Structures are given as structure tokens and as C-alpha cells.
Coordinates of C-alpha atoms and ligand atoms in Angstrom, one line a residue:
M1 CA 321.9 327.7 213.8
A2 CA 322.4 324.7 211.4
T3 CA 322.4 325.7 207.8
V4 CA 320.0 324.1 205.3
K5 CA 321.8 322.1 202.7
A6 CA 320.8 320.5 199.4
V7 CA 319.2 317.1 200.0
R8 CA 321.5 314.0 199.8
G9 CA 321.8 312.8 196.2
T10 CA 320.8 316.3 194.7
R11 CA 323.1 319.1 193.8
D12 CA 323.2 322.6 192.5
L13 CA 324.6 323.2 189.0
L14 CA 326.5 326.4 188.8
P15 CA 328.2 328.5 186.1
P16 CA 330.5 328.0 184.3
E17 CA 329.6 324.3 184.4
T18 CA 326.0 325.1 183.3
E19 CA 327.6 326.4 180.1
L20 CA 328.5 322.8 179.3
W21 CA 325.0 321.5 180.2
N22 CA 323.5 324.1 177.9
R23 CA 325.8 323.2 175.1
I24 CA 325.0 319.5 175.4
E25 CA 321.3 320.2 175.4
A26 CA 321.6 322.6 172.4
T27 CA 323.6 320.0 170.4
A28 CA 321.0 317.3 171.2
R29 CA 318.1 319.5 170.0
K30 CA 320.0 320.3 166.8
V31 CA 320.7 316.6 166.1
F32 CA 317.1 315.6 166.9
A33 CA 315.8 318.3 164.6
R34 CA 317.8 316.8 161.7
Y35 CA 316.1 313.4 162.3
N36 CA 312.7 315.1 162.5
F37 CA 312.0 314.6 166.3
G38 CA 309.8 317.0 168.1
E39 CA 310.0 317.9 171.8
I40 CA 307.5 316.5 174.4
R41 CA 307.4 317.7 178.0
T42 CA 305.4 315.5 180.4
P43 CA 304.7 316.2 184.1
I44 CA 307.5 315.2 186.6
F45 CA 305.0 313.3 188.7
E46 CA 302.5 310.7 187.6
D47 CA 300.0 308.2 189.0
T48 CA 302.1 305.5 190.8
G49 CA 300.2 302.8 188.9
L50 CA 301.8 304.0 185.6
F51 CA 305.3 303.0 186.7
A52 CA 304.2 299.8 188.4
R53 CA 302.5 298.6 185.2
S54 CA 305.2 299.7 182.7
V55 CA 308.6 299.6 184.4
G56 CA 307.5 296.5 186.4
E57 CA 306.7 295.7 190.0
E58 CA 309.7 293.5 190.4
T59 CA 312.4 295.9 189.1
D60 CA 314.7 297.7 191.5
I61 CA 313.3 301.0 190.4
V62 CA 309.7 300.2 191.3
S63 CA 310.4 298.0 194.3
K64 CA 313.0 300.2 196.0
E65 CA 313.8 303.5 194.4
M66 CA 310.6 305.5 193.8
Y67 CA 309.6 308.7 195.6
T68 CA 306.0 308.0 196.2
W69 CA 303.4 309.7 198.4
E70 CA 299.7 309.7 199.1
D71 CA 298.4 313.0 197.7
R72 CA 295.6 314.4 199.8
A73 CA 292.1 314.0 198.5
R74 CA 290.4 317.2 197.3
A75 CA 287.1 316.3 199.0
Q76 CA 286.2 314.1 201.9
S77 CA 284.3 311.8 199.7
E78 CA 287.4 311.2 197.5
K79 CA 290.3 308.8 198.1
A80 CA 293.8 310.0 198.2
Q81 CA 295.8 309.3 195.1
S82 CA 299.2 307.7 195.1
L83 CA 301.7 309.8 193.1
T84 CA 305.3 309.2 192.2
L85 CA 308.1 311.5 191.0
R86 CA 309.0 310.0 187.6
P87 CA 312.0 307.6 187.8
E88 CA 312.2 307.6 184.0
N89 CA 310.3 309.2 181.1
T90 CA 309.3 306.5 178.6
A91 CA 306.2 305.5 180.6
G92 CA 305.1 309.2 180.7
V93 CA 305.6 309.6 177.0
V94 CA 303.6 306.4 176.2
R95 CA 300.9 307.5 178.6
A96 CA 300.7 310.9 176.7
Y97 CA 300.7 309.0 173.3
I98 CA 297.7 307.1 174.5
E99 CA 295.9 310.0 176.2
H100 CA 296.2 312.3 173.2
K101 CA 295.5 309.5 170.6
L102 CA 298.8 310.4 168.9
G103 CA 298.7 307.2 166.9
E104 CA 295.4 308.1 165.2
N105 CA 296.9 310.0 162.3
G106 CA 298.6 306.8 161.3
Q107 CA 302.1 308.2 161.4
L108 CA 305.1 307.4 163.5
Q109 CA 305.6 309.7 166.4
K110 CA 309.2 310.8 167.0
L111 CA 309.4 312.5 170.3
Y112 CA 312.3 313.6 172.5
Y113 CA 312.5 315.0 176.0
I114 CA 315.1 316.6 178.3
G115 CA 314.4 316.7 182.0
P116 CA 315.0 315.6 185.6
Q117 CA 314.2 312.1 186.8
F118 CA 314.2 310.8 190.4
R119 CA 315.4 307.5 192.0
R120 CA 316.3 306.8 195.6
E121 CA 319.6 305.1 194.8
R122 CA 322.8 305.1 196.9
P123 CA 324.5 308.3 195.6
Q124 CA 328.0 308.0 194.2
K125 CA 330.0 309.5 191.3
G126 CA 327.7 309.6 188.3
R127 CA 324.7 308.4 190.3
Y128 CA 322.3 310.9 191.9
R129 CA 318.8 310.9 193.3
Q130 CA 317.8 313.7 191.0
F131 CA 319.5 313.3 187.6
W132 CA 318.8 314.5 184.1
Q133 CA 318.0 312.5 181.0
I134 CA 317.9 313.3 177.4
G135 CA 315.7 310.7 175.7
A136 CA 313.7 310.0 172.6
E137 CA 311.0 307.6 171.5
V138 CA 309.8 306.4 168.1
I139 CA 306.3 304.9 168.5
G140 CA 303.3 304.3 166.3
P141 CA 300.8 301.8 165.0
P142 CA 302.4 298.7 163.3
F143 CA 301.2 299.8 159.8
A144 CA 303.2 303.0 160.2
G145 CA 306.4 300.8 160.3
S146 CA 307.0 301.1 164.0
E147 CA 308.2 297.5 164.3
S148 CA 310.7 297.8 161.5
P149 CA 314.3 296.9 162.4
L150 CA 315.3 300.0 160.4
R151 CA 313.9 302.2 163.2
D152 CA 316.2 300.5 165.7
A153 CA 319.2 301.0 163.5
E154 CA 318.3 304.6 162.7
V155 CA 318.0 305.4 166.4
L156 CA 321.4 303.8 167.1
E157 CA 323.0 305.7 164.2
M158 CA 321.5 308.9 165.5
L159 CA 323.0 308.2 168.9
A160 CA 326.4 307.6 167.4
T161 CA 326.2 310.8 165.5
L162 CA 325.0 312.7 168.6
L163 CA 327.9 311.4 170.8
D164 CA 330.4 312.3 168.1
E165 CA 329.0 315.8 167.7
L166 CA 329.1 316.3 171.4
G167 CA 332.8 315.5 171.2
I168 CA 332.6 312.3 173.3
T169 CA 335.4 310.0 172.1
G170 CA 336.0 306.4 172.9
W171 CA 332.4 305.2 173.5
T172 CA 331.3 301.6 173.1
L173 CA 327.9 300.4 171.9
E174 CA 326.7 297.0 173.1
I175 CA 323.5 295.4 171.7
N176 CA 321.4 292.4 172.3
S177 CA 318.0 291.0 171.5
V178 CA 315.7 289.9 174.4
G179 CA 313.2 288.6 171.9
S180 CA 309.4 288.8 171.9
S181 CA 307.4 288.4 175.1
A182 CA 306.9 284.7 174.2
D183 CA 310.7 284.3 173.8
R184 CA 311.3 285.9 177.1
A185 CA 308.8 283.7 178.8
R186 CA 310.5 280.7 177.4
Y187 CA 313.9 282.0 178.4
N188 CA 312.7 282.8 181.9
D189 CA 311.7 279.1 182.3
V190 CA 315.1 277.9 181.0
L191 CA 316.9 280.3 183.3
R192 CA 314.7 279.5 186.3
A193 CA 315.5 275.8 185.9
A194 CA 319.2 276.5 185.5
L195 CA 319.2 278.7 188.6
V196 CA 317.8 276.1 190.9
E197 CA 321.3 274.5 191.2
V198 CA 323.5 277.6 191.3
A199 CA 321.4 280.3 193.0
P200 CA 322.2 279.2 196.6
K201 CA 325.9 280.2 195.8
M202 CA 324.8 283.7 194.7
C203 CA 324.1 287.0 196.4
A204 CA 320.9 287.5 198.4
D205 CA 319.3 289.6 195.7
C206 CA 320.0 287.0 193.1
Q207 CA 318.5 284.3 195.3
R208 CA 315.3 286.3 195.4
R209 CA 315.4 287.1 191.7
A210 CA 316.0 283.5 190.8
V211 CA 312.4 282.9 192.1
T212 CA 310.6 286.1 191.3
N213 CA 312.2 287.4 188.1
P214 CA 315.1 285.2 186.8
L215 CA 316.0 287.6 184.0
R216 CA 317.0 290.2 186.5
V217 CA 319.9 288.0 187.7
L218 CA 321.7 289.0 184.5
D219 CA 321.8 292.6 185.8
C220 CA 323.7 291.6 188.9
K221 CA 326.9 293.5 189.5
V222 CA 328.3 291.5 192.4
P223 CA 331.8 290.4 191.3
E224 CA 331.7 286.9 192.8
D225 CA 328.4 286.1 190.9
Q226 CA 329.9 287.0 187.5
P227 CA 331.5 283.6 186.6
I228 CA 328.2 281.9 187.6
I229 CA 326.2 284.2 185.4
D230 CA 328.5 283.8 182.5
G231 CA 327.8 280.0 182.7
L232 CA 324.0 280.4 182.5
P233 CA 322.1 279.7 179.3
K234 CA 322.0 282.7 176.8
I235 CA 318.8 284.4 175.7
T236 CA 320.1 284.3 172.1
D237 CA 319.4 280.6 172.1
S238 CA 315.8 281.1 173.1
L239 CA 314.8 283.5 170.3
D240 CA 312.3 282.4 167.7
Q241 CA 313.1 282.8 164.0
E242 CA 311.2 286.1 163.7
S243 CA 313.2 287.7 166.5
K244 CA 316.5 286.4 165.1
D245 CA 315.7 287.8 161.7
H246 CA 314.7 291.2 163.2
F247 CA 318.0 291.4 165.1
A248 CA 320.0 290.3 162.0
A249 CA 318.4 293.2 160.1
V250 CA 319.3 295.7 162.8
T251 CA 323.0 294.6 162.8
A252 CA 323.1 294.5 159.0
A253 CA 321.9 298.2 158.8
L254 CA 324.4 299.2 161.5
D255 CA 327.2 297.5 159.4
A256 CA 326.0 299.4 156.3
A257 CA 326.0 302.7 158.1
G258 CA 329.4 302.0 159.7
V259 CA 328.2 302.2 163.3
P260 CA 330.5 300.0 165.4
Y261 CA 329.0 297.7 168.1
A262 CA 329.6 294.6 170.2
L263 CA 327.2 291.9 170.9
N264 CA 326.4 291.3 174.6
P265 CA 324.0 288.4 175.2
R266 CA 323.7 289.5 178.9
L267 CA 322.3 292.9 178.2
V268 CA 318.7 292.6 179.4
R269 CA 318.5 296.0 181.1
G270 CA 316.7 296.9 184.3
L271 CA 313.2 297.6 183.0
D272 CA 310.6 294.9 182.3
Y273 CA 309.1 296.5 179.2
Y274 CA 311.9 295.8 176.8
T275 CA 311.4 293.4 173.8
R276 CA 313.8 292.5 171.0
T277 CA 316.6 295.1 170.6
T278 CA 318.3 296.3 173.8
F279 CA 321.4 298.5 173.8
E280 CA 323.7 300.5 176.0
F281 CA 326.5 303.0 175.2
T282 CA 329.3 302.9 177.8
H283 CA 332.4 305.0 178.4
G284 CA 335.5 303.8 180.2
G285 CA 336.2 307.3 181.8
L286 CA 333.1 307.0 184.0
G287 CA 334.2 304.4 186.5
A288 CA 331.7 302.0 188.1
Q289 CA 328.7 303.9 186.7
N290 CA 329.9 303.5 183.1
A291 CA 326.6 303.6 181.2
L292 CA 326.2 306.8 179.2
L293 CA 322.8 305.7 177.9
G294 CA 320.5 302.8 177.5
G295 CA 317.4 301.8 175.6
G296 CA 315.6 299.3 173.6
R297 CA 312.4 298.3 171.9
Y298 CA 309.1 298.1 173.9
D299 CA 306.5 296.6 171.5
G300 CA 304.0 295.7 174.3
L301 CA 304.3 298.7 176.5
S302 CA 301.3 300.7 175.2
E303 CA 299.0 297.7 175.6
A304 CA 300.4 297.0 179.1
I305 CA 299.1 300.4 180.2
G306 CA 295.7 300.1 178.5
G307 CA 296.5 301.7 175.1
P308 CA 296.3 300.4 171.5
K309 CA 299.0 298.3 169.9
A310 CA 301.9 300.7 169.5
P311 CA 305.3 299.2 169.1
G312 CA 308.2 301.6 169.8
I313 CA 311.9 302.0 170.5
G314 CA 313.6 304.6 172.6
F315 CA 316.6 305.5 174.8
A316 CA 317.6 307.7 177.7
M317 CA 321.0 309.2 178.2
G318 CA 322.3 310.5 181.5
L319 CA 323.1 314.2 181.0
D320 CA 325.0 314.2 184.3
R321 CA 327.2 311.4 182.9
L322 CA 327.7 313.2 179.5
V323 CA 329.0 316.2 181.5
L324 CA 331.3 314.0 183.6
T325 CA 332.7 312.4 180.5
L326 CA 333.4 315.7 178.7
Q327 CA 335.0 317.1 181.9
G328 CA 337.3 314.1 182.0
Q329 CA 338.4 314.4 178.4
E330 CA 341.5 316.2 177.1
Q331 CA 341.9 319.9 177.6
T332 CA 341.3 320.7 173.9
V333 CA 337.7 319.7 174.0
L334 CA 337.1 321.5 177.3
E335 CA 338.8 324.7 176.2
A336 CA 336.6 324.9 173.2
I337 CA 333.6 324.8 175.6
Y338 CA 334.7 327.1 178.4
V339 CA 335.7 330.1 176.3
N340 CA 336.1 332.5 179.2
T341 CA 336.1 335.6 177.1
P342 CA 335.7 339.0 178.7
S343 CA 332.6 341.0 178.1
D344 CA 332.6 343.7 175.4
A345 CA 332.2 346.5 177.8
Y346 CA 331.9 347.5 181.4
I347 CA 329.9 350.6 181.9
A348 CA 331.0 352.7 184.9
P349 CA 328.6 355.5 186.1
L350 CA 330.7 358.0 188.0
G351 CA 328.0 358.8 190.6
E352 CA 324.6 357.6 191.6
A353 CA 323.1 360.4 189.5
Q354 CA 324.4 358.6 186.4
N355 CA 323.0 355.2 187.3
A356 CA 319.8 355.6 185.3
A357 CA 321.6 356.9 182.2
A358 CA 324.0 354.0 182.5
L359 CA 321.2 351.4 182.5
A360 CA 319.7 353.1 179.4
L361 CA 323.1 352.9 177.7
A362 CA 323.7 349.3 178.7
S363 CA 320.2 348.4 177.4
R364 CA 321.0 350.0 174.0
L365 CA 324.3 348.1 173.7
R366 CA 322.8 344.8 174.8
K367 CA 320.0 345.2 172.3
S368 CA 322.6 345.6 169.6
G369 CA 324.0 342.2 170.6
L370 CA 327.0 343.2 172.8
R371 CA 327.8 341.5 176.1
V372 CA 327.8 344.2 178.7
E373 CA 328.5 344.5 182.5
L374 CA 326.9 347.4 184.3
G375 CA 328.8 348.9 187.3
D376 CA 327.4 351.1 190.0
G377 CA 327.6 354.8 190.7
T378 CA 328.5 354.3 194.3
F379 CA 331.9 352.7 193.4
R380 CA 334.9 355.0 193.3
L381 CA 336.6 355.2 189.8
K382 CA 339.6 353.1 191.0
K383 CA 337.3 350.3 192.1
S384 CA 335.3 350.4 188.8
F385 CA 338.6 350.1 186.8
E386 CA 339.7 347.1 188.9
I387 CA 336.5 345.3 188.4
A388 CA 336.2 346.2 184.7
N389 CA 339.7 345.0 184.0
K390 CA 338.7 341.5 185.2
L391 CA 335.4 341.3 183.4
A392 CA 335.6 343.3 180.2
S393 CA 337.9 344.3 177.4
R394 CA 336.8 347.9 177.5
I395 CA 335.4 350.3 180.1
V396 CA 333.0 353.1 179.2
I397 CA 333.0 356.0 181.8
L398 CA 329.8 357.8 182.2
G399 CA 330.0 361.0 184.3
E400 CA 327.8 364.1 184.4
D401 CA 329.7 365.7 181.4
E402 CA 329.5 362.5 179.3
V403 CA 325.7 362.2 179.9
K404 CA 325.3 365.9 178.9
S405 CA 327.6 366.1 175.9
G406 CA 327.1 362.6 174.6
I407 CA 330.9 362.3 174.2
L408 CA 332.0 359.2 176.1
T409 CA 335.3 358.2 177.6
V410 CA 336.4 354.7 176.7
K411 CA 339.5 352.8 177.7
N412 CA 340.7 349.6 175.9
F413 CA 342.4 347.3 178.5
L414 CA 344.1 345.2 175.9
T415 CA 345.9 348.0 174.0
G416 CA 345.9 350.5 176.9
V417 CA 344.5 353.3 174.7
Q418 CA 342.0 355.7 176.2
G419 CA 340.0 358.3 174.3
K420 CA 336.7 360.0 173.7
I421 CA 334.1 359.0 171.2
P422 CA 330.5 360.2 170.4
R423 CA 327.7 358.0 171.8
E424 CA 326.5 357.1 168.3
E425 CA 329.8 355.5 167.4
L426 CA 330.0 353.4 170.5
V427 CA 328.4 350.2 169.1
T428 CA 330.6 350.2 166.1
L429 CA 333.7 350.7 168.3
L430 CA 332.7 348.0 170.8
K431 CA 332.1 345.5 168.0
K432 CA 335.7 345.9 166.8
P433 CA 338.2 343.3 168.2
A434 CA 339.7 344.8 171.4
G435 CA 343.2 343.4 170.9
E436 CA 344.1 345.2 167.6
F437 CA 345.8 348.5 168.0
D438 CA 344.5 351.1 165.6
G439 CA 344.9 354.2 167.7
Q440 CA 341.3 354.1 168.9
P441 CA 340.3 353.0 172.4
Ligands
AMP501 P1 317.8 303.8 182.6 O1 316.6 304.6 182.6 O2 318.1 303.1 184.0 O3 317.9 302.9 181.5 O4 319.1 304.8 182.5 C1 319.4 305.4 181.3 C2 320.6 306.3 181.6 O5 320.3 307.3 182.6 C3 321.8 305.6 182.2 O6 322.6 305.0 181.2 C4 322.5 306.7 182.9 O7 323.3 307.4 182.0 C5 321.4 307.6 183.4 N1 321.1 307.3 184.8 C6 320.3 306.4 185.3 N2 320.2 306.5 186.7 C7 320.9 307.5 187.0 C8 321.3 308.1 188.3 N3 320.8 307.7 189.4 N4 322.1 309.2 188.3 C9 322.6 309.6 187.1 N5 322.3 309.1 185.9 C10 321.5 308.0 185.8

């Protein structure tokens, strides 16, 4: 019979690799806490309309990549509802911000999330159909300072700090401003006009974008199209004074904080909701899918989905890609992560009659903070020793005599010393470093 496999573009994450995932998540939570961000968890599926209205109908994500289905109506009189597995999380966070009236206390909301996202993309290294993002948003009413360029710079400084604390070396930050929605509309017209002449020489996607959404042409990755795109008008030249000043304030704050960046006037990113600052952190070790994270400002998003005016800025980083990057880095970083240390003890019951007592002993030891492997009374002693030697630095033997007398036999695999010790002293003994010879097991 054919076996059932994980669906294309999805994968299982197994130990010890999951150690690395957990470490990344823990570091992110620690850094977010220092910047006073709180965690938000939104549902992994939402009404399809949310993504169409926020991410944009014309984007690749909405037009090609969403997992959408008609959810059955609860009653005959009801219509079915179109639902979609979230392809990104900003739309969900802003929906929640509106739904729970989070702006009404007049303060900035600083929210982070960690969770899976879903896009039907062609799978390759670093690109999956279920992938994980760590992201954060700063959003609030304008009088709370949500439009301030300092918020943009603070988020970017936080990201630089986070990548450094994760041990990711050699990242690059690229930034741009796509201006206000009026600037973008103006630039769209300029671009549309410029594309009339050159689009016929470009890829089929660009020919379509040239008509429907010219800005998206700048996202094109087809190598032959690149020289043409480089010759197109730059968005920087279409910005009004306010947008220019805003961007200059962002870069001035980054300079002051010592965060290195490069200007990239082509960085418009694949989602329609961005305004003003957009950014991407890339890493050379990732190959074709080299974006570690991306983000930007979205001053009109809340209003686009029916909410109050609530400017904001946020980012999403690919957890899968952070893992790939760390795995590709020098041994030293990895070794610090995969500390494959043996357990403190392996408990070997000598017969099935001692299994229950062995569990009770393991329970006590684990409660005291020790890392313990529990064997099985059906194993012969030789087998228990073989397994214990692989998994733990000491073995504790629990036979009928030991259970009755409370005097346990312990062997230290690192020093080779075996001896007997009262049950009450076991925790103290196991907490001693196993490699140091002091006559005790
Ligand atoms: P986006 O939401 O498209 O701005 O993506 C933000 C980040 O999520 C990217 O920089 C990637 O690190 C990650 N990402 C996006 N799509 C995928 C995918 N299909 N597989 C893995 N990571 C992804």
C-alpha cells in the first residue's frame, strides 16, 4: 500500500533541529520584551475578503497563492463563507486591532506574533507552502505618534539587535520610501507611461503588470528584465516634500544609532498596503531566496479594511530562513546551540516489579531539575548499561534490594566508578559534574 507523505511544500521539524527553532523563538521573545512588545495570536484562517482588501487583489499572493475554500453554511438559509489560510499576519493583526478597539486608549500598540503562514508557491530551498514568520507591528492613532519616523528607525534598530543576538552575521539592510498613497499614484502614472515603450520586451508577467499594477514590475526577478527595470524612473523622484522629510528623519536616526543600511529605490515589496518606509534584510548564504525579513509602513491599511485612521509599521521574518542561515554558518555558532550533553541519569529497573518505583524515583529527580531517562524492567542489565552509556552520564540501578533498603547502586560512566549511596543523597550526587573523579560514583 502506498504510504501517506507530508504534502508538497510542507515538512516535519524534528529534534535536534527543533532545538534551534526554540532557541530562535526564545531569543525573539526576549528581545521583544525589552522593547515592550506584547504577544498577539490571531486565527490561522480568516475571511477571504480581509486579504483581498489589505494585501491587494493584484498581488501574486492574493491572485495566485492563497489556500481558499468555501466553508459550508451552518443553516440552509445561510450562504457559505469564503475562508483563507493566512498568507501573512499583518492583515489579521490590524483586523484584531479594529475589532477590539485597541486604539481607543490612545496609546501605541506594540504587538508581535510567531506562527505558520500559508502560500501556494513553487517549493524550493527556503520557500515552503507552510512556513513560519516572526513579526511585529507598531500601530495606533496619529496623536499617539504612530506616524513618527522614530518608530520606523526604532523597529529597524530592534531588528538589527535581534539578528545580532541570534548570532546571524553578515546581514544587509536595504531601505526605501514608497511615499504616501498620493506619491504612489503619481509614480504609478509615471511608470505606466514609461512602460508603454519597454513592456513588450519584458516577461509575460511584466506585460500584464505594466497595465494592471505597474509598481509590481519592480519586483520582477527575471534576469533579462533587470537592465530594463534599472532604466525606469525611480520612485524617489516622485516623493513629495513630506515623504522626503519623513525618510530623511528615518535615515538620520539610523545613522545616529549606528545601524548600517543601503538605499534601494527599487524596493517596493510585494504587498499593496505599504506606504513610505519599506525595508528588507537579506543574507548572502540563503541563495535565490535571500530575504530574511521584510516590512514597512502601512499608514492606510486600517482604513482600507473599514477601521479608524491607524498608521503603523511592521515586519515579518522567515523563521525557516533564520534556521537555514544559522545552519549554514561556521561551526562555532552551531556548536553553542546543539549542546548534545548526556542526561544526568538513566534509571534502570531490574525487573518489571521495579517499574513503578523507578517512575516514582524519576519523578522526584526530574522535579528537582535533573534531566533523567527512564529505562524498562523488561530489559536485561547488559542492555540497560548499553543504552544508558549512550544517553546519560550515570546509571542508577533499581532492583528489589535497592527499593527495600533505599540504598542505590550508581555507576559513573565518565570516571568508571561504581558505588552505593542512600536515596536521600542521590539528588546531590547527580548534580555534581560527572567528569570529576572524587572517589564517588
Ligand atoms: P513577506 O510577507 O512576503 O514580506 O515575507 C516576509 C518574510 O517571510 C520573507 O522575507 C521570508 O523570510 C519569509 N517568507 C515569505 N514567504 C516564504 C515562503 N514561502 N517560505 C519561507 N519563507 C517565506
